[in-house]
Short mmCIF file of C-alpha atoms in Angstrom, two decimals:
data_model
loop_
_atom_site.label_atom_id
_atom_site.label_comp_id
_atom_site.label_asym_id
_atom_site.label_seq_id
_atom_site.Cartn_x
_atom_site.Cartn_y
_atom_site.Cartn_z
CA MET A 1 -0.27 0.04 0.23
CA SER A 2 1.36 3.54 -1.15
CA THR A 3 1.85 6.21 1.10
CA ILE A 4 -1.32 8.36 0.07
CA ASP A 5 -3.24 4.79 0.25
CA LYS A 6 -1.82 5.07 4.07
CA GLN A 7 -2.68 8.77 4.84
CA ARG A 8 -6.42 8.24 2.92
CA VAL A 9 -7.39 5.11 5.26
CA ASN A 10 -6.09 7.01 8.52
CA VAL A 11 -8.38 9.51 7.01
CA ARG A 12 -11.18 7.29 6.87
CA GLY A 13 -10.58 5.86 10.31
CA ALA A 14 -10.51 9.30 11.96
CA ALA A 15 -13.75 10.78 10.07
CA ASP A 16 -15.05 7.55 11.16
CA GLN A 17 -14.62 7.56 14.44
CA VAL A 18 -16.03 11.54 14.58
CA LEU A 19 -18.86 10.38 13.27
CA GLU A 20 -19.39 7.51 15.80
CA HIS A 21 -19.08 10.13 18.43
CA LEU A 22 -22.00 12.60 16.83
CA ALA A 23 -24.34 9.45 16.61
CA ASP A 24 -23.77 8.53 20.18
CA VAL A 25 -23.72 12.14 21.24
CA ARG A 26 -27.11 12.11 19.21
CA GLU A 27 -28.24 9.18 21.11
CA ARG A 28 -27.34 10.70 24.74
CA VAL A 29 -29.56 13.81 24.28
CA ARG A 30 -32.63 11.48 22.53
CA THR A 31 -32.39 9.65 26.03
CA GLY A 32 -31.44 12.84 28.21
CA GLN A 33 -29.00 11.56 28.98
CA LEU A 34 -26.67 15.02 28.22
CA ARG A 35 -29.45 17.07 29.45
CA SER A 36 -27.37 18.58 31.68
CA LEU A 37 -25.85 20.41 28.58
CA ALA A 38 -29.60 22.46 28.60
CA GLY A 39 -28.83 23.73 31.83
CA VAL A 40 -25.43 25.05 30.61
CA GLY A 41 -26.23 26.89 27.40
CA ALA A 42 -29.39 28.54 29.54
CA LEU A 43 -26.87 29.80 31.37
CA LEU A 44 -24.53 31.19 28.28
CA LEU A 45 -27.78 32.77 27.10
CA ILE A 46 -28.60 34.45 30.53
CA TRP A 47 -25.23 35.99 31.02
CA VAL A 48 -25.16 36.91 27.34
CA VAL A 49 -28.20 38.88 27.47
CA PHE A 50 -27.68 40.45 30.88
CA ARG A 51 -24.22 41.29 29.82
CA VAL A 52 -25.92 43.22 26.94
CA ILE A 53 -28.65 45.18 28.87
CA SER A 54 -25.68 45.98 31.87
CA PRO A 55 -22.15 46.00 31.58
CA ALA A 56 -21.59 45.17 35.52
CA PHE A 57 -23.05 41.85 35.14
CA LEU A 58 -19.84 39.81 33.99
CA THR A 59 -17.32 41.89 35.58
CA PRO A 60 -14.63 40.16 38.00
CA ASP A 61 -16.45 41.69 40.73
CA ASN A 62 -19.67 41.06 40.00
CA LEU A 63 -18.85 37.48 39.64
CA VAL A 64 -16.50 36.87 42.29
CA ALA A 65 -20.13 37.78 44.52
CA LEU A 66 -22.07 35.56 42.33
CA THR A 67 -20.24 32.14 43.50
CA LEU A 68 -20.20 33.30 47.21
CA GLN A 69 -23.65 33.73 47.25
CA SER A 70 -24.08 30.49 45.09
CA ALA A 71 -21.90 28.44 47.93
CA SER A 72 -24.80 28.09 50.68
CA LEU A 73 -27.33 27.47 47.66
CA GLY A 74 -25.13 25.13 46.36
CA PHE A 75 -24.98 22.81 49.07
CA LEU A 76 -28.94 22.71 49.39
CA ALA A 77 -29.10 21.70 45.53
CA LEU A 78 -26.44 18.76 45.80
CA GLY A 79 -28.73 17.35 48.77
CA VAL A 80 -31.73 17.39 46.47
CA VAL A 81 -29.95 15.89 44.10
CA LEU A 82 -29.50 13.03 45.41
CA VAL A 83 -33.01 12.76 46.79
CA MET A 84 -34.52 12.77 43.45
CA MET A 85 -32.33 10.65 42.10
CA ILE A 86 -34.01 8.15 44.01
CA GLY A 87 -37.13 9.70 42.74
CA GLN A 88 -37.82 11.37 46.06
CA ILE A 89 -37.94 15.04 47.03
CA ASP A 90 -36.93 16.73 49.68
CA LEU A 91 -39.09 20.12 50.55
CA SER A 92 -37.31 21.08 54.03
CA VAL A 93 -33.64 21.43 52.82
CA GLY A 94 -34.58 25.47 53.58
CA ALA A 95 -35.71 24.83 56.67
CA VAL A 96 -32.97 22.47 57.29
CA SER A 97 -30.39 25.24 56.68
CA GLY A 98 -32.89 27.57 58.72
CA LEU A 99 -32.18 25.40 61.88
CA SER A 100 -28.74 24.54 61.43
CA SER A 101 -27.78 28.32 61.05
CA ALA A 102 -29.96 28.82 64.01
CA ILE A 103 -27.69 26.49 65.86
CA VAL A 104 -24.83 27.61 65.14
CA ALA A 105 -25.88 31.20 66.28
CA VAL A 106 -27.84 30.61 69.44
CA LEU A 107 -24.92 27.80 71.36
CA PHE A 108 -21.66 29.86 70.14
CA MET A 109 -22.90 33.65 71.22
CA GLN A 110 -25.91 32.63 74.37
CA ALA A 111 -24.67 29.27 75.29
CA GLU A 112 -20.92 30.38 74.64
CA GLN A 113 -19.90 27.46 73.72
CA PRO A 114 -16.82 26.33 71.25
CA LEU A 115 -17.70 27.84 67.61
CA TRP A 116 -16.54 23.75 66.19
CA LEU A 117 -18.74 22.37 68.79
CA ALA A 118 -21.43 25.24 67.43
CA VAL A 119 -21.01 23.66 63.73
CA VAL A 120 -20.68 20.30 64.74
CA ALA A 121 -23.90 20.54 66.80
CA ALA A 122 -25.62 21.76 63.30
CA VAL A 123 -24.32 19.44 60.75
CA ALA A 124 -25.32 16.51 63.47
CA SER A 125 -28.68 17.68 63.57
CA GLY A 126 -29.22 17.94 59.97
CA ALA A 127 -27.84 13.56 59.64
CA ALA A 128 -30.29 13.53 62.70
CA ILE A 129 -33.37 14.49 60.54
CA GLY A 130 -32.59 13.25 57.60
CA LEU A 131 -32.08 9.65 59.14
CA VAL A 132 -35.74 9.99 60.80
CA TYR A 133 -36.64 11.03 56.85
CA GLY A 134 -34.98 7.57 56.01
CA ALA A 135 -36.77 5.38 58.07
CA LEU A 136 -40.36 6.88 57.97
CA SER A 137 -40.05 6.93 54.14
CA ALA A 138 -37.77 3.23 53.80
CA TYR A 139 -39.72 0.90 56.62
CA LEU A 140 -43.45 3.23 56.71
CA ASP A 141 -42.88 3.36 53.26
CA LEU A 142 -44.49 7.21 53.68
CA PRO A 143 -44.42 9.58 50.60
CA SER A 144 -41.40 11.64 50.67
CA PHE A 145 -43.63 14.38 49.32
CA VAL A 146 -45.84 14.75 52.53
CA LEU A 147 -43.37 13.53 55.11
CA THR A 148 -41.08 16.36 53.89
CA LEU A 149 -43.36 19.05 53.44
CA ALA A 150 -44.72 17.88 57.67
CA GLY A 151 -40.81 18.15 58.28
CA LEU A 152 -40.43 21.41 57.05
CA LEU A 153 -43.19 22.71 58.92
CA VAL A 154 -42.06 20.74 62.23
CA VAL A 155 -37.86 22.14 61.23
CA LEU A 156 -39.34 25.65 60.88
CA GLY A 157 -40.99 25.69 64.24
CA VAL A 158 -38.21 24.31 65.67
CA GLN A 159 -35.80 26.80 64.12
CA LEU A 160 -37.79 29.87 65.33
CA TRP A 161 -37.71 27.81 69.25
CA VAL A 162 -34.26 27.87 69.49
CA LEU A 163 -33.51 31.44 68.50
CA GLY A 164 -35.70 32.54 70.82
CA GLU A 165 -38.16 35.56 71.79
CA THR A 166 -35.07 37.50 69.81
CA GLY A 167 -35.65 36.38 67.03
CA SER A 168 -32.34 37.03 65.50
CA VAL A 169 -28.61 36.28 66.66
CA ASN A 170 -25.84 38.07 64.99
CA LEU A 171 -22.00 36.65 65.12
CA PRO A 172 -18.93 39.18 65.63
CA PHE A 173 -17.12 39.22 62.14
CA ASP A 174 -13.50 38.35 63.79
CA THR A 175 -14.82 34.61 64.22
CA TRP A 176 -13.22 32.04 61.60
CA LEU A 177 -16.78 31.01 60.39
CA VAL A 178 -17.34 34.68 59.36
CA HIS A 179 -13.63 34.80 57.74
CA PHE A 180 -13.85 31.62 55.79
CA SER A 181 -17.25 32.89 54.36
CA GLN A 182 -16.84 36.47 53.47
CA GLN A 183 -13.35 36.76 53.48
CA GLY A 184 -11.62 34.19 52.54
CA PHE A 185 -9.80 33.55 49.01
CA LEU A 186 -7.86 31.14 47.20
CA SER A 187 -4.27 32.80 45.74
CA THR A 188 -4.17 32.06 41.80
CA THR A 189 -1.52 29.40 42.16
CA THR A 190 -3.18 27.67 45.08
CA SER A 191 -6.36 27.83 42.48
CA LEU A 192 -4.14 26.43 39.93
CA LEU A 193 -2.86 23.72 42.06
CA VAL A 194 -6.49 22.63 42.68
CA ALA A 195 -7.22 22.39 39.08
CA ALA A 196 -4.60 20.54 38.06
CA GLY A 197 -5.65 17.64 40.52
CA VAL A 198 -9.24 17.87 39.62
CA VAL A 199 -8.16 17.84 36.13
CA ALA A 200 -5.62 14.84 36.94
CA LEU A 201 -8.35 12.64 38.75
CA ASN A 202 -11.31 13.72 36.01
CA ALA A 203 -8.76 12.40 33.31
CA TRP A 204 -7.88 9.27 35.57
CA THR A 205 -11.95 8.04 36.15
CA LEU A 206 -12.86 8.54 31.99
CA VAL A 207 -9.80 6.09 31.97
CA HIS A 208 -10.89 3.98 34.41
CA GLU A 209 -14.42 3.88 32.77
CA ARG A 210 -13.45 2.83 29.60
CA ARG A 211 -11.55 0.21 30.57
CA ARG A 212 -14.08 -1.12 32.78
CA ARG A 213 -16.53 -0.96 29.62
CA GLU A 214 -13.76 -2.78 27.69
CA ARG A 215 -13.76 -5.57 29.95
CA ALA A 216 -17.22 -5.91 29.98
CA ASP A 217 -17.33 -5.62 26.22
CA LEU A 218 -19.33 -2.28 26.08
CA PRO A 219 -18.75 0.21 23.89
CA ALA A 220 -16.36 2.52 25.49
CA ASP A 221 -14.69 6.60 24.61
CA SER A 222 -11.95 6.27 22.67
CA LEU A 223 -8.54 7.88 23.74
CA VAL A 224 -8.80 10.93 21.50
CA TRP A 225 -12.28 11.79 22.98
CA ILE A 226 -11.25 11.40 27.19
CA ALA A 227 -8.25 13.48 25.84
CA LEU A 228 -10.79 16.10 24.32
CA LYS A 229 -13.05 16.30 27.38
CA VAL A 230 -9.84 16.84 29.62
CA LEU A 231 -8.60 19.46 27.84
CA ALA A 232 -11.58 21.42 27.40
CA LEU A 233 -11.74 21.14 31.15
CA ALA A 234 -8.50 22.41 31.89
CA ALA A 235 -9.05 25.45 29.62
CA LEU A 236 -12.76 25.90 31.53
CA LEU A 237 -10.80 25.79 34.90
CA ALA A 238 -7.68 27.84 33.55
CA LEU A 239 -9.90 30.72 32.45
CA SER A 240 -12.37 30.97 35.14
CA ILE A 241 -9.58 31.28 37.33
CA PHE A 242 -7.73 33.68 35.83
CA TYR A 243 -10.71 36.27 35.29
CA LEU A 244 -11.87 35.59 38.94
CA GLY A 245 -8.94 36.13 39.90
CA ARG A 246 -8.44 39.76 38.36
CA ASP A 247 -10.68 40.93 41.68
CA ARG A 248 -10.95 38.14 44.65
CA GLY A 249 -10.44 35.12 42.74
CA ILE A 250 -12.12 31.64 44.25
CA GLY A 251 -13.99 32.05 47.63
CA TYR A 252 -13.61 29.37 50.26
CA PRO A 253 -17.13 28.33 50.50
CA VAL A 254 -17.09 28.26 46.53
CA ALA A 255 -13.88 26.00 46.96
CA LEU A 256 -15.49 23.75 49.22
CA LEU A 257 -18.60 23.63 47.52
CA LEU A 258 -16.77 22.70 44.36
CA LEU A 259 -14.83 19.50 46.30
CA VAL A 260 -17.68 18.31 47.28
CA VAL A 261 -19.48 17.88 44.19
CA THR A 262 -16.45 16.79 42.56
CA LEU A 263 -16.58 14.06 45.22
CA THR A 264 -19.84 13.22 44.79
CA ASP A 265 -19.95 12.87 41.14
CA ILE A 266 -17.25 10.72 41.25
CA ALA A 267 -19.34 8.55 44.00
CA LEU A 268 -22.18 9.02 42.07
CA ARG A 269 -20.48 7.39 38.71
CA ARG A 270 -18.02 5.16 40.05
CA THR A 271 -19.24 2.99 43.13
CA ARG A 272 -21.08 0.82 43.75
CA TRP A 273 -22.78 3.05 46.04
CA GLY A 274 -23.53 5.41 43.30
CA ARG A 275 -25.02 2.80 40.57
CA ALA A 276 -27.10 1.42 43.74
CA VAL A 277 -28.58 5.21 43.52
CA ARG A 278 -29.48 5.07 39.67
CA ALA A 279 -30.59 1.78 40.13
CA VAL A 280 -33.28 2.92 42.90
CA GLY A 281 -34.16 6.11 41.39
CA GLY A 282 -34.64 4.30 37.75
CA ASN A 283 -37.17 1.33 38.99
CA VAL A 284 -37.57 0.02 42.65
CA ASP A 285 -38.46 -3.03 42.04
CA SER A 286 -35.57 -4.14 39.44
CA ALA A 287 -33.12 -2.89 41.89
CA ARG A 288 -35.22 -4.95 44.67
CA ARG A 289 -35.29 -8.10 42.12
CA ALA A 290 -31.37 -7.48 41.67
CA GLY A 291 -30.81 -8.03 45.47
CA LEU A 292 -30.11 -4.16 46.37
CA GLN A 293 -30.56 -3.09 49.72
CA VAL A 294 -33.69 -0.43 48.72
CA ARG A 295 -34.24 0.63 52.11
CA ARG A 296 -31.05 1.17 53.43
CA VAL A 297 -29.81 3.01 50.02
CA THR A 298 -33.03 5.73 50.85
CA VAL A 299 -31.99 5.90 54.12
CA GLN A 300 -28.38 6.51 53.32
CA VAL A 301 -29.45 9.49 50.94
CA PHE A 302 -31.53 11.24 53.00
CA VAL A 303 -28.81 11.87 55.72
CA VAL A 304 -26.33 12.49 52.78
CA SER A 305 -29.21 15.21 51.79
CA SER A 306 -29.96 16.59 54.79
CA THR A 307 -26.65 16.96 56.06
CA PHE A 308 -25.32 18.85 52.83
CA ALA A 309 -28.28 21.10 53.91
CA ALA A 310 -27.00 21.67 57.21
CA ILE A 311 -23.59 22.28 56.13
CA GLY A 312 -25.42 25.39 53.76
CA GLY A 313 -27.04 26.79 56.42
CA VAL A 314 -23.53 26.63 58.45
CA LEU A 315 -22.26 29.03 55.22
CA ALA A 316 -25.32 31.14 54.78
CA VAL A 317 -24.66 31.89 58.81
CA GLY A 318 -21.47 32.49 58.23
CA ARG A 319 -21.76 35.18 54.98
CA LEU A 320 -24.44 36.72 56.61
CA ALA A 321 -22.61 36.76 60.20
CA ALA A 322 -25.95 35.94 61.62
CA ALA A 323 -29.36 34.01 61.40
CA ASN A 324 -32.87 35.33 62.01
CA GLN A 325 -36.24 34.45 61.67
CA GLY A 326 -36.06 34.38 57.89
CA SER A 327 -32.90 32.05 57.31
CA GLY A 328 -33.41 29.06 55.40
CA GLY A 329 -37.08 27.92 54.84
CA ALA A 330 -39.76 27.09 52.51
CA GLU A 331 -38.85 29.86 49.57
CA ALA A 332 -34.82 28.12 49.85
CA SER A 333 -36.30 24.65 49.47
CA LEU A 334 -38.08 26.01 46.49
CA THR A 335 -35.10 27.52 45.02
CA ALA A 336 -33.12 24.38 45.29
CA ILE A 337 -35.58 22.25 44.14
CA ALA A 338 -36.13 24.37 40.86
CA ALA A 339 -32.21 25.05 40.22
CA VAL A 340 -32.12 21.31 40.49
CA LEU A 341 -34.37 20.63 37.62
CA ILE A 342 -33.74 23.66 35.85
CA GLY A 343 -29.36 22.30 36.06
CA GLY A 344 -30.86 19.04 34.10
CA VAL A 345 -32.15 16.44 36.97
CA SER A 346 -34.97 14.36 36.08
CA LEU A 347 -38.30 14.39 37.84
CA PHE A 348 -38.90 10.96 37.11
CA GLY A 349 -35.57 9.81 39.17
CA GLY A 350 -32.67 8.01 37.83
CA ARG A 351 -31.27 10.56 35.68
CA GLY A 352 -28.80 13.70 36.47
CA SER A 353 -25.25 14.19 38.24
CA ALA A 354 -24.12 16.43 40.53
CA TRP A 355 -23.05 19.47 38.31
CA SER A 356 -26.34 19.73 37.93
CA ALA A 357 -26.49 21.32 41.31
CA PHE A 358 -23.89 23.49 40.46
CA VAL A 359 -25.13 24.53 36.80
CA GLY A 360 -28.95 25.29 38.22
CA VAL A 361 -27.96 27.14 41.03
CA LEU A 362 -25.52 29.22 38.59
CA VAL A 363 -28.97 29.76 36.50
CA VAL A 364 -30.69 30.72 39.33
CA GLN A 365 -28.09 33.26 40.95
CA SER A 366 -27.61 34.73 37.65
CA ILE A 367 -31.04 35.61 36.93
CA ALA A 368 -30.68 37.17 40.32
CA SER A 369 -27.81 39.03 40.18
CA GLY A 370 -28.82 40.47 36.62
CA LEU A 371 -32.24 41.32 37.90
CA THR A 372 -30.60 43.20 40.99
CA LEU A 373 -28.18 45.46 38.85
CA MET A 374 -31.21 46.34 36.90
CA ASN A 375 -33.40 47.22 39.65
CA ALA A 376 -35.81 45.08 38.68
CA PRO A 377 -38.02 44.27 42.28
CA LEU A 378 -38.06 40.63 43.55
CA SER A 379 -41.43 39.43 41.93
CA VAL A 380 -40.14 40.06 38.73
CA ARG A 381 -37.24 37.33 39.93
CA TYR A 382 -39.56 35.27 40.48
CA MET A 383 -41.95 35.32 37.76
CA ILE A 384 -38.52 34.55 35.79
CA ILE A 385 -36.91 31.58 37.49
CA GLY A 386 -40.82 30.31 37.60
CA GLY A 387 -40.63 30.34 33.95
CA VAL A 388 -37.21 28.94 33.26
CA LEU A 389 -38.32 25.70 35.30
CA VAL A 390 -41.50 25.35 33.29
CA LEU A 391 -39.42 24.93 30.06
CA ALA A 392 -36.95 22.96 32.34
CA VAL A 393 -39.94 20.52 33.63
CA ALA A 394 -41.26 20.56 29.85
CA LEU A 395 -37.97 19.36 28.34
CA ASP A 396 -37.70 16.43 31.04
CA THR A 397 -41.11 15.17 30.41
CA ARG A 398 -40.30 15.01 26.08
CA LEU A 399 -37.00 13.83 26.92
CA LYS A 400 -38.42 11.05 29.19
CA ARG A 401 -41.21 10.27 26.22
CA GLY A 402 -38.51 9.99 23.91
CA ALA A 403 -36.04 7.28 25.69
CA LEU A 404 -39.57 5.46 26.09
CA GLN A 405 -40.07 5.30 22.15
CA PRO A 406 -37.76 2.98 20.12
CA ARG A 407 -35.72 4.07 17.72
#
């Protein structure tokens, strides 16, 4: 075979690989596996629109503030992702967050306990609430909608009781929690090192997944496709770090959220526990027949979800340096659920990713930030987020029908 013929064969092989990947992407879109891309598209569209309306929107200063505001809500949304992955819902994450804030403030300021002990107690209270939800849902088959709605009211009542007659407790600005939540930022060098670790971890998991699928004789991504994914992630992280670094950089709460989202994503995609969560959400009867401990998985997911909500409350009391009767509540719960749906988690369970929480929260907070720059009233923000949520649910329903239809 001549050199020209060999080149033609190589070009034809590369073209076949590209077409194969395009067909795979089209199939994943059809079955809803890449629904989170719609959330990313919505985020980019919102950024372009608000950039045209207000030049201040995409400034480093505003984006740093936007990411800090997203950290607390991001933890609530991450918990909601897990619950919805098993086909359940948790309406009380906002109330758990508010109770966590109240516990930290009251234990530290009024009971004069060490701040670290107050934080541990707050997070433990969230885990205990999740344990109750999980046990009642798994062993008594109580509907999670009604169960967590009742829990929302109970936890709100406990929050008001903890705060007492004053209804508001302030934290000193010189505490480590307030410093961590408001004033702590990674240096550019540290951010780049962390990003390099994230990219390396992502590359390792992709290669590991490829080998696992090859051993099982399943279709697997080519090394070229994996390299493109890793390069795209590296470029995105580097661009974000350098742009935000023109102001204060990446805040500690944001870095913590990204770390937890990354670990949760790996747990969902690469561990037996994560596969069990998806299986339970996909079809609970099939999961039982496959020998999975459905009740145990349900309890674990509710515990983790409420624990994440409590961590969000700890970050919120640090960022605001105060806890009051308005901390958390039903609005925070609904906003977190809306963010998760907008980010790409399916209402029908079994589909979604941890990154859906991050993307959805950025969409919701971007809308809030842009409308604030326009001096728009709160009512407009609610109406716009509600409209985006309707579009997200309509898309989810459409993709669900498409996935059930034969090719």
